[in-house]
XYZ file of C-alpha atoms in Angstrom:
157
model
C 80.044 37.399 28.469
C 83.675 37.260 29.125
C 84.152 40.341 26.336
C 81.253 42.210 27.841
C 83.056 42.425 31.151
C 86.459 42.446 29.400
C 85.123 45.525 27.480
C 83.505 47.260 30.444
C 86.673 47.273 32.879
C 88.967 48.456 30.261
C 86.885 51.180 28.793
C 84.944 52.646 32.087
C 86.245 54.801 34.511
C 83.601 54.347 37.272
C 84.328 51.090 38.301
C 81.182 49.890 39.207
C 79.522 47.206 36.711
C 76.009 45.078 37.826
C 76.349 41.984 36.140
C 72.431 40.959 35.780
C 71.993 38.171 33.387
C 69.809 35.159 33.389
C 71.231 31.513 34.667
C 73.032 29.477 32.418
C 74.495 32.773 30.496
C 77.991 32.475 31.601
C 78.420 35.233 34.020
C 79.988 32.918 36.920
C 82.513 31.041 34.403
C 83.405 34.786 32.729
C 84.107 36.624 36.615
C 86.236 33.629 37.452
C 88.389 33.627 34.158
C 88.918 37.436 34.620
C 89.700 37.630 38.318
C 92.687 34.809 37.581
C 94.324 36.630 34.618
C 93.707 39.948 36.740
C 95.675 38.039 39.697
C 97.973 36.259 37.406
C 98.641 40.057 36.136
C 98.174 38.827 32.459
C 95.397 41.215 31.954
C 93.997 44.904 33.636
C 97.443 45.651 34.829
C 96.156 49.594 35.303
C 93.555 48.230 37.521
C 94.765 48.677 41.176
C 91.556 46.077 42.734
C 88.293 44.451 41.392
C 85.906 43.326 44.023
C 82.742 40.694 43.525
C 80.274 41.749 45.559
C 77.144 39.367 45.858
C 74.198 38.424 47.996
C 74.284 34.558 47.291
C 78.113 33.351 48.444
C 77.969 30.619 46.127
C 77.834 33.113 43.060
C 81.392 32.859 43.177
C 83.076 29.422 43.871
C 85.569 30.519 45.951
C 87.405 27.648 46.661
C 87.918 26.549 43.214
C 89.379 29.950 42.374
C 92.124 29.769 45.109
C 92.928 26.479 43.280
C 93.348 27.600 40.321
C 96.087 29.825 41.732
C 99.343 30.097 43.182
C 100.580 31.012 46.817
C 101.267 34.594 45.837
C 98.386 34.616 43.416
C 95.780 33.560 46.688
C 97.298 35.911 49.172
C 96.132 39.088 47.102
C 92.537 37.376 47.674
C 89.905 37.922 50.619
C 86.897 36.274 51.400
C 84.731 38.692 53.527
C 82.184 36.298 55.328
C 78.544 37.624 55.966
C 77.471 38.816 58.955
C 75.389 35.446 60.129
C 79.103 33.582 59.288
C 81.000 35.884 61.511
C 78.259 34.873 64.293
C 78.394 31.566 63.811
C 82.385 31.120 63.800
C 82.925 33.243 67.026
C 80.133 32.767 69.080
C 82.585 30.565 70.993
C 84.789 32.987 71.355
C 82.102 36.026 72.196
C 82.004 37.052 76.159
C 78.592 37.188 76.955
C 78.618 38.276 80.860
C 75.160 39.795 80.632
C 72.742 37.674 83.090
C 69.777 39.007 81.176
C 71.108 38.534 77.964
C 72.195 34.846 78.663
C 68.360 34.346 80.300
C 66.454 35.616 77.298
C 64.142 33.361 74.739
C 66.576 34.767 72.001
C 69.380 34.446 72.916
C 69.130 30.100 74.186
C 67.664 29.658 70.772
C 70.132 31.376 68.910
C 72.794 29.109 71.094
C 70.513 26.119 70.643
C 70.525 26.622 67.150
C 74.504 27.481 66.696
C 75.652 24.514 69.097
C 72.863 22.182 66.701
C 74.709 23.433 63.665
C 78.077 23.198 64.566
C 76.917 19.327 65.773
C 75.314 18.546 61.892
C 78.764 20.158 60.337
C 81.202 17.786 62.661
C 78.996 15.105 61.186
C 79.339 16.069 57.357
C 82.602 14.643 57.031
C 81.167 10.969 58.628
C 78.206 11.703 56.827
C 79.626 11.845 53.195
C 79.940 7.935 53.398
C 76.515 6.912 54.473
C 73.766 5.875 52.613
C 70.380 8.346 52.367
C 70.202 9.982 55.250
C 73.227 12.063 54.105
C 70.434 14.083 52.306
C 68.535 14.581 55.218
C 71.474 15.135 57.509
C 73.121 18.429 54.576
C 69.276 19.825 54.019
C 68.767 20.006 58.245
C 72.540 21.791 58.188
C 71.340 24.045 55.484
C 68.008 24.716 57.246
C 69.515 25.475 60.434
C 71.972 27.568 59.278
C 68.959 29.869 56.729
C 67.413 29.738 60.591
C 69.980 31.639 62.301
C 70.858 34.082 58.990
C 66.999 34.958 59.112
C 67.008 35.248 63.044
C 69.939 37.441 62.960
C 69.047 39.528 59.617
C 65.994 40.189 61.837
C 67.341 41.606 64.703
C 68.864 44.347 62.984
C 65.636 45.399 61.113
């Protein structure tokens, strides 16, 4: 996999590569070995920036590539949060005057459902030492939050 992709950038002047391969065939483990010796500029050092695009975020462990770098090396990285991330984070922040807006169905369950996950992730953390109902407590943070991404994906049908 790793010379597939290795092959493609160096030899392709578009750019643009869809990596669609099975599970299990290496394509994670490859894009992560790449994008450090592109940032550790041991390798593609004509390339001026690669991008991973992808509709599951966990495609690319994010986290475990900043690790695996230095300072310098993270600060030439970005992590571009989706849409329903972006509405979550701020929607403290967000100045909603509107009367109407504030009154509607929509709009009190979207809150209801934002202020309920926020709630289940300030938990995690105590969470992490209990006993089984950490399961339940991490699936009802994931289900909210699919709740709200669906909800909001919907809205701008």
């Amino acid at each position: 996999m790793r010379d597939t992709l290795e092959n493609f950038i160096t030899e392709n002047d578009n750019g643009m590569f869809l990596l669609d391969s099975p599970t299990g065939f290496g394509k994670t483990t490859a894009v992560l070995e790449l994008l450090k010796s592109y940032l550790k500029g041991e390798k593609f050092t004509d390339v001026d920036r690669m991008f991973f695009v992808t509709n599951l975020k966990t495609n690319l462990p994010y986290k475990k590539l900043l690790e695996s770098l230095t300072e310098s090396e993270q600060s030439n990285c970005i992590w571009i949060k989706s849409y329903d991330e972006s509405v979550i984070e701020n929607w403290d922040n967000a100045k909603i005057d509107n009367d109407l807006v504030k009154a509607s169905k929509e709009y009190k369950a979207l809150k209801n459902d934002i202020d309920a996950l926020k709630d289940l992730i300030n938990e995690k953390e105590n969470l992490l030492s209990a006993d089984k109902s950490i399961v339940k407590k991490l699936k009802s943070i994931d289900s909210v939050s699919k709740k709200i991404s669906s909800k909001i994906g919907r809205a701008h049908v």
